[in-house]
Coordinates of C-alpha atoms and ligand atoms in Angstrom, one line a residue:
M8 CA 109.5 -21.7 328.6
D9 CA 113.2 -22.6 330.7
A10 CA 116.5 -20.9 329.9
S11 CA 117.7 -22.8 327.4
Q12 CA 114.4 -22.8 325.6
R13 CA 114.3 -18.9 325.5
R14 CA 117.7 -19.1 324.3
G15 CA 116.9 -21.2 321.1
W16 CA 113.6 -18.4 320.4
F17 CA 115.8 -15.8 320.4
C18 CA 118.3 -17.3 317.9
M19 CA 115.5 -18.2 315.9
Q20 CA 114.1 -15.1 315.8
A21 CA 117.4 -13.2 315.1
Q22 CA 118.0 -15.8 311.9
L23 CA 114.6 -15.5 310.9
Q24 CA 114.7 -11.6 310.9
Q25 CA 117.8 -11.6 308.9
D26 CA 116.4 -14.2 306.1
L27 CA 113.6 -11.8 305.9
E28 CA 115.5 -8.6 305.3
Q29 CA 117.5 -10.4 302.7
I30 CA 114.3 -11.5 301.0
S31 CA 113.1 -7.9 300.8
R32 CA 116.4 -6.6 299.4
E33 CA 116.1 -9.1 296.7
A34 CA 112.4 -8.1 295.8
A35 CA 113.2 -4.4 295.8
Q36 CA 115.8 -5.1 293.5
L37 CA 113.5 -7.0 290.9
I38 CA 111.3 -4.2 291.4
A39 CA 114.1 -1.9 290.3
S40 CA 115.2 -3.7 287.7
A41 CA 111.8 -4.3 286.0
R42 CA 111.0 -2.7 282.8
T43 CA 107.7 -3.9 282.4
V44 CA 104.4 -5.1 284.1
D45 CA 105.1 -8.8 283.0
E46 CA 108.6 -8.5 284.5
L47 CA 107.3 -7.4 287.9
R48 CA 104.5 -10.3 287.7
A49 CA 107.4 -12.7 287.2
G50 CA 109.6 -10.9 289.8
E51 CA 106.6 -11.3 292.5
S52 CA 106.0 -14.7 291.8
R53 CA 109.6 -15.7 292.4
I54 CA 109.7 -14.2 295.6
T55 CA 106.4 -15.0 297.0
G56 CA 105.6 -18.3 294.8
K57 CA 105.4 -21.7 296.9
E58 CA 109.2 -22.4 295.4
G59 CA 110.3 -18.9 296.3
P60 CA 112.3 -18.2 299.4
L61 CA 109.1 -17.2 301.6
G62 CA 107.7 -20.6 300.4
K63 CA 110.5 -22.2 301.8
L64 CA 110.6 -20.5 305.1
L65 CA 106.9 -21.1 305.7
G66 CA 107.8 -25.0 304.7
Q67 CA 110.3 -25.0 307.7
I68 CA 107.2 -24.5 310.5
G69 CA 106.6 -28.1 310.7
K70 CA 110.0 -28.5 312.2
L71 CA 109.9 -25.8 315.0
P72 CA 108.4 -26.2 318.6
K73 CA 104.7 -25.9 318.6
E74 CA 105.1 -22.8 320.6
E75 CA 107.2 -21.0 318.3
R76 CA 105.1 -21.9 315.0
G77 CA 102.5 -19.0 315.3
P78 CA 105.0 -16.2 316.0
F79 CA 107.1 -17.7 313.0
G80 CA 104.2 -17.8 310.6
A81 CA 102.9 -14.2 311.3
A82 CA 106.3 -12.6 310.7
V83 CA 106.8 -14.7 307.7
N84 CA 103.5 -13.4 306.3
A85 CA 103.7 -9.8 307.9
A86 CA 106.5 -9.8 305.3
K87 CA 105.0 -11.4 302.6
K88 CA 102.4 -8.9 302.5
K89 CA 104.6 -5.8 302.7
I90 CA 106.5 -7.5 299.6
V91 CA 103.0 -8.0 297.6
E92 CA 102.0 -4.1 298.2
Q93 CA 105.4 -3.3 297.1
F94 CA 105.0 -5.1 293.7
A95 CA 101.3 -4.0 293.4
A96 CA 102.4 -0.1 293.6
A97 CA 105.1 -0.7 291.2
R98 CA 103.0 -2.3 288.8
A99 CA 100.4 0.5 289.3
A100 CA 103.0 3.2 288.5
L101 CA 104.2 1.6 285.5
E102 CA 100.7 1.2 284.4
Q103 CA 100.0 5.0 284.8
A104 CA 103.3 5.7 283.0
G105 CA 101.9 3.7 280.0
D106 CA 98.3 5.4 280.2
Q107 CA 100.1 8.7 279.9
Q108 CA 102.4 7.8 277.0
A109 CA 99.3 6.3 275.4
A110 CA 97.4 9.5 276.0
T111 CA 100.1 12.2 275.2
G112 CA 101.0 9.8 272.0
V113 CA 104.4 9.4 273.3
Q114 CA 105.7 6.2 271.9
T115 CA 109.0 3.9 273.0
F116 CA 108.5 1.8 270.1
D117 CA 109.7 3.5 266.9
S118 CA 108.6 1.5 263.9
T119 CA 110.8 3.4 261.7
L120 CA 114.2 1.8 262.9
P121 CA 116.0 -0.7 260.4
G122 CA 115.4 -4.3 262.2
P123 CA 118.3 -6.2 263.1
V124 CA 120.4 -7.1 260.3
V125 CA 120.4 -10.8 259.5
P126 CA 123.4 -11.8 257.5
R127 CA 122.5 -12.9 254.0
G128 CA 125.0 -16.0 253.5
S129 CA 126.6 -17.0 250.5
V130 CA 126.8 -20.0 248.2
H131 CA 129.4 -22.4 248.7
P132 CA 132.4 -21.9 246.6
V133 CA 132.0 -25.6 244.6
T134 CA 128.5 -24.1 243.9
A135 CA 129.5 -20.8 242.6
V136 CA 131.9 -22.4 239.9
Q137 CA 129.5 -24.9 239.3
W138 CA 126.7 -21.9 238.3
E139 CA 129.5 -20.2 236.3
V140 CA 130.5 -23.3 234.3
E141 CA 126.6 -23.9 233.5
E142 CA 126.3 -20.3 232.7
I143 CA 129.4 -20.5 230.2
L144 CA 128.4 -23.3 228.6
S145 CA 124.6 -22.9 228.3
R146 CA 125.7 -19.8 226.1
L147 CA 127.1 -22.6 223.7
G148 CA 124.0 -24.6 223.6
F149 CA 124.4 -27.1 226.1
V150 CA 121.6 -27.9 228.4
V151 CA 121.7 -29.1 232.1
V152 CA 121.0 -32.8 233.1
G153 CA 121.4 -34.5 236.4
G154 CA 121.5 -38.2 237.2
P155 CA 121.4 -40.4 240.3
E156 CA 124.0 -40.6 243.0
M157 CA 122.9 -44.3 243.4
E158 CA 124.1 -45.7 240.5
T159 CA 123.7 -49.3 238.7
E160 CA 126.8 -51.1 237.5
Y161 CA 126.0 -50.9 233.9
Y162 CA 125.8 -47.2 233.7
N163 CA 128.6 -46.5 236.1
F164 CA 130.8 -48.9 234.3
E165 CA 129.8 -51.2 231.4
A166 CA 127.9 -48.9 229.4
L167 CA 131.3 -46.9 229.5
N168 CA 133.1 -49.9 228.0
I169 CA 134.5 -51.1 231.1
P170 CA 133.4 -54.6 231.3
A171 CA 133.2 -56.9 235.0
M172 CA 136.5 -57.9 234.9
H173 CA 138.8 -55.0 233.6
P174 CA 141.1 -53.4 235.4
A175 CA 140.0 -49.7 234.8
R176 CA 137.5 -50.6 237.6
D177 CA 140.2 -50.5 240.1
M178 CA 141.1 -47.3 239.3
Q179 CA 137.4 -46.1 240.9
D180 CA 136.9 -48.1 243.8
T181 CA 133.7 -47.2 245.3
F182 CA 130.9 -47.6 248.1
W183 CA 128.9 -50.6 247.2
L184 CA 125.4 -51.0 248.1
A185 CA 123.4 -53.9 249.3
N186 CA 121.3 -54.3 246.3
N187 CA 124.8 -54.3 243.9
W188 CA 123.9 -50.9 243.0
L189 CA 127.0 -48.2 243.9
L190 CA 127.9 -44.8 244.8
R191 CA 128.7 -43.1 241.4
T192 CA 132.7 -42.9 241.0
H193 CA 132.1 -40.3 238.3
T194 CA 129.2 -38.3 236.4
S195 CA 130.1 -40.2 233.5
P196 CA 127.1 -42.2 233.6
C197 CA 125.3 -39.2 232.6
Q198 CA 126.9 -39.5 229.2
V199 CA 125.0 -42.9 228.4
R200 CA 121.8 -41.8 230.3
A201 CA 121.5 -38.6 228.2
M202 CA 122.3 -40.5 224.8
E203 CA 119.4 -42.7 225.4
R204 CA 117.1 -40.3 226.6
L205 CA 117.8 -37.1 224.1
G206 CA 119.4 -38.8 220.9
A207 CA 122.0 -37.4 218.9
P208 CA 122.8 -34.4 217.9
L209 CA 123.5 -33.7 221.9
R210 CA 125.3 -31.1 224.0
I211 CA 124.5 -31.6 227.5
I212 CA 126.6 -30.9 231.2
A213 CA 125.9 -32.8 234.2
P214 CA 127.0 -31.6 237.3
G215 CA 127.1 -33.5 240.7
R216 CA 128.7 -35.3 243.5
V217 CA 130.6 -38.3 243.2
F218 CA 132.3 -40.6 245.7
R219 CA 135.5 -42.7 245.6
Y220 CA 137.2 -45.1 248.1
E221 CA 140.0 -42.8 249.0
T222 CA 142.3 -41.9 251.6
E223 CA 141.8 -38.3 252.2
D224 CA 144.6 -35.8 252.0
A225 CA 145.1 -32.1 251.2
S226 CA 143.7 -32.6 247.1
H227 CA 141.4 -36.0 247.6
G228 CA 138.5 -36.3 249.4
N229 CA 136.2 -39.4 249.4
T230 CA 133.3 -37.3 248.2
F231 CA 133.7 -34.3 245.7
H232 CA 132.0 -32.7 242.6
Q233 CA 132.5 -33.0 239.1
L234 CA 130.8 -31.6 236.0
E235 CA 130.4 -33.9 233.0
G236 CA 130.3 -32.3 229.4
L237 CA 129.3 -33.9 226.1
M238 CA 129.0 -33.0 222.7
I239 CA 127.8 -35.0 220.1
D240 CA 127.4 -34.0 216.7
R241 CA 128.4 -34.9 212.8
N242 CA 132.1 -33.9 212.6
I243 CA 133.0 -33.3 216.0
S244 CA 136.9 -33.3 216.3
I245 CA 139.8 -32.9 218.8
A246 CA 139.9 -29.2 217.8
N247 CA 136.6 -28.6 218.8
L248 CA 137.2 -30.4 222.3
I249 CA 140.3 -28.2 222.8
A250 CA 138.5 -24.9 222.1
V251 CA 135.8 -25.6 224.7
M252 CA 138.0 -26.6 227.3
K253 CA 140.3 -23.3 226.7
L254 CA 137.0 -21.2 226.9
I255 CA 135.9 -22.4 229.8
L256 CA 139.1 -22.1 232.0
S257 CA 139.9 -18.5 230.4
E258 CA 136.0 -17.3 231.5
V259 CA 136.7 -18.9 234.9
F260 CA 140.1 -17.3 235.6
H261 CA 139.5 -14.5 233.5
R262 CA 142.7 -14.9 232.1
E263 CA 144.3 -17.3 229.6
V264 CA 145.2 -20.1 231.6
K265 CA 148.5 -22.3 231.2
V266 CA 147.6 -25.7 230.5
R267 CA 149.1 -29.0 229.1
L268 CA 147.5 -32.0 227.4
R269 CA 148.6 -35.3 228.2
P270 CA 147.4 -39.0 226.9
G271 CA 145.2 -40.2 229.5
Y272 CA 143.5 -43.6 229.3
F273 CA 139.9 -43.6 230.0
P274 CA 137.8 -46.8 228.4
F275 CA 135.2 -44.7 227.1
V276 CA 137.3 -42.1 225.0
E277 CA 139.4 -42.5 222.4
P278 CA 141.9 -40.8 222.0
G279 CA 141.7 -40.0 226.0
F280 CA 143.7 -36.8 227.5
E281 CA 144.6 -35.4 230.9
L282 CA 144.2 -31.9 230.5
D283 CA 146.1 -30.1 233.2
M284 CA 146.2 -26.3 234.5
Q285 CA 149.3 -24.4 235.9
C286 CA 148.8 -24.7 239.6
N287 CA 147.1 -21.3 241.0
I288 CA 148.1 -21.7 244.3
C289 CA 151.9 -21.7 243.9
G290 CA 152.1 -20.5 240.4
G291 CA 153.9 -23.9 239.2
V292 CA 156.4 -23.7 241.7
G293 CA 155.0 -27.0 243.6
C294 CA 153.3 -26.6 246.9
P295 CA 151.1 -29.7 248.3
T296 CA 147.9 -29.1 246.3
C297 CA 149.5 -30.0 243.4
K298 CA 151.8 -32.8 244.9
R299 CA 154.5 -30.5 244.2
S300 CA 154.7 -31.0 240.3
G301 CA 153.1 -27.5 239.6
W302 CA 150.3 -28.6 237.8
V303 CA 147.0 -29.7 238.7
E304 CA 144.7 -32.6 236.9
I305 CA 141.6 -30.6 236.4
L306 CA 140.0 -31.5 232.8
P307 CA 140.4 -35.3 232.0
C308 CA 138.6 -35.2 228.4
G309 CA 138.8 -37.1 225.0
M310 CA 136.7 -38.3 222.0
V311 CA 133.8 -40.8 223.0
H312 CA 134.8 -44.3 222.3
P313 CA 132.3 -45.6 219.6
N314 CA 131.2 -48.2 221.7
V315 CA 129.9 -46.0 224.5
L316 CA 127.8 -44.3 221.3
R317 CA 126.5 -47.9 220.4
F318 CA 125.7 -48.4 224.3
G319 CA 123.6 -45.2 224.3
G320 CA 122.0 -46.1 220.6
I321 CA 124.1 -43.6 218.4
D322 CA 125.4 -44.7 215.4
P323 CA 129.4 -44.1 215.5
Q324 CA 129.5 -43.9 211.6
A325 CA 127.2 -40.9 211.7
Y326 CA 128.2 -39.1 214.8
T327 CA 131.2 -38.3 217.0
G328 CA 131.7 -36.7 219.9
F329 CA 133.8 -35.3 223.0
A330 CA 133.6 -35.9 226.4
F331 CA 134.9 -34.1 229.9
G332 CA 134.9 -34.9 233.1
M333 CA 135.9 -31.4 235.2
G334 CA 136.9 -32.0 238.9
L335 CA 134.2 -29.2 240.1
T336 CA 135.9 -29.1 243.7
R337 CA 139.4 -28.8 242.1
L338 CA 138.3 -25.9 240.0
A339 CA 136.8 -24.0 243.0
M340 CA 140.1 -24.8 245.2
M341 CA 142.4 -23.3 242.5
K342 CA 139.9 -20.2 241.4
Y343 CA 139.4 -19.2 245.2
G344 CA 143.0 -20.3 246.1
I345 CA 141.8 -22.9 248.6
R346 CA 144.8 -25.3 249.8
D347 CA 143.0 -28.1 251.3
I348 CA 140.0 -30.0 250.2
R349 CA 138.8 -30.5 253.2
V350 CA 138.0 -27.2 254.4
L351 CA 135.2 -26.9 251.7
N352 CA 133.4 -29.3 254.1
S353 CA 134.4 -27.7 257.5
G354 CA 131.5 -25.1 258.1
D355 CA 133.9 -22.1 257.0
L356 CA 131.4 -19.6 256.6
R357 CA 133.4 -16.8 255.3
P358 CA 131.8 -15.3 251.8
I359 CA 133.9 -15.9 248.6
V360 CA 131.4 -14.8 245.8
R361 CA 127.9 -13.6 245.7
P362 CA 126.2 -14.5 242.5
E363 CA 123.9 -11.8 241.6
K364 CA 121.5 -14.6 239.2
R365 CA 122.0 -18.2 238.4
L366 CA 121.7 -17.6 234.7
G367 CA 122.8 -14.8 232.6
A368 CA 124.9 -12.8 235.2
A369 CA 128.4 -11.9 235.7
I370 CA 129.6 -13.4 239.2
V371 CA 130.7 -10.4 241.5
E372 CA 133.5 -11.4 243.2
K373 CA 136.2 -10.2 245.5
E374 CA 139.8 -11.1 244.9
Ligands
LIG420 N1 135.1 -39.9 234.3 C1 136.1 -39.9 234.5 C2 137.0 -39.8 235.7 O1 136.3 -39.2 236.8 C3 137.1 -38.5 233.7 C4 136.6 -38.6 232.2 C5 135.5 -38.0 231.9 C6 137.6 -38.6 231.5 C7 135.1 -37.8 230.5 C8 137.1 -38.3 230.4 C9 136.0 -38.2 229.8 O2 137.9 -40.0 235.9

């Protein structure tokens, strides 16, 4: 070994010494923080494993001059042996402590402590009002039926007295499917489907999702919920219609709700009405939710058109009926003071209601 080789050897020695000290400190920290035997095992293999710091040092041996390899390897291996012994001792100590606890009956796990609290969640506001209206109307003998969201042109328009070239189709533009079906624009198709299936007399409600080709704003969405109602019997009149509408609203809002009835045009009812309620958000003064009018269209309704009864196989001479298409989404907004329809699909998880049971129980609410 000449002078410069010797200098190199000393540098290497000093660096190695430092690295090994650093690794021993890391090992000591892992031992001190480990709470279980498994944690000790994991710590040990982190330090002594092939990918660990000791393994990496040994990997460098090939790059050293021949005469340095022996002492370098010996130093690393000695350090490794010491670390392995320290881990083994720590493991033994932990195991002994565990045995003693088991023998003396001291338990660290208390099975009587309550578990972590899992939040229960709550139903969506639209679902909550839907259940509430279902409950109110089932008391009056209405049954809940469903219908497909992908609908045929026949049930969505034709059977509702809206023939192919009728301008009323423009009011409800929607998403057409490749097979000429469409995403239903309202829950009214359930009317004729129910008439065909159940005949008269008939009391049904059909809640569900509907779709419109709409520009979204605070009160319009392209997807929203309605609840269709249909009552057919002998001698059903507008008085029956208004009584049922008022009952629903006063039950949902737990108070007398101010409503106004305007003529409304829907080809499947005659006469047809728009039943508006005073805006619950602004109290009738005018706000973006009610388009600054103070009123919100919530219950379009009317007496079932004789043509629709005929399409459903019911004799319009013998039976009359009323129908309504309640905007469930708007009703939820009015009830819970939600200003913007877009909030309802925003992932806002704040609970509003906790319905005790789907049917037959009052809805407990925070107001
Ligand atoms: N289906 C109509 C709409 O969505 C509402 C409606 C239903 C009107 C029943 C009258 C009777 O606009």
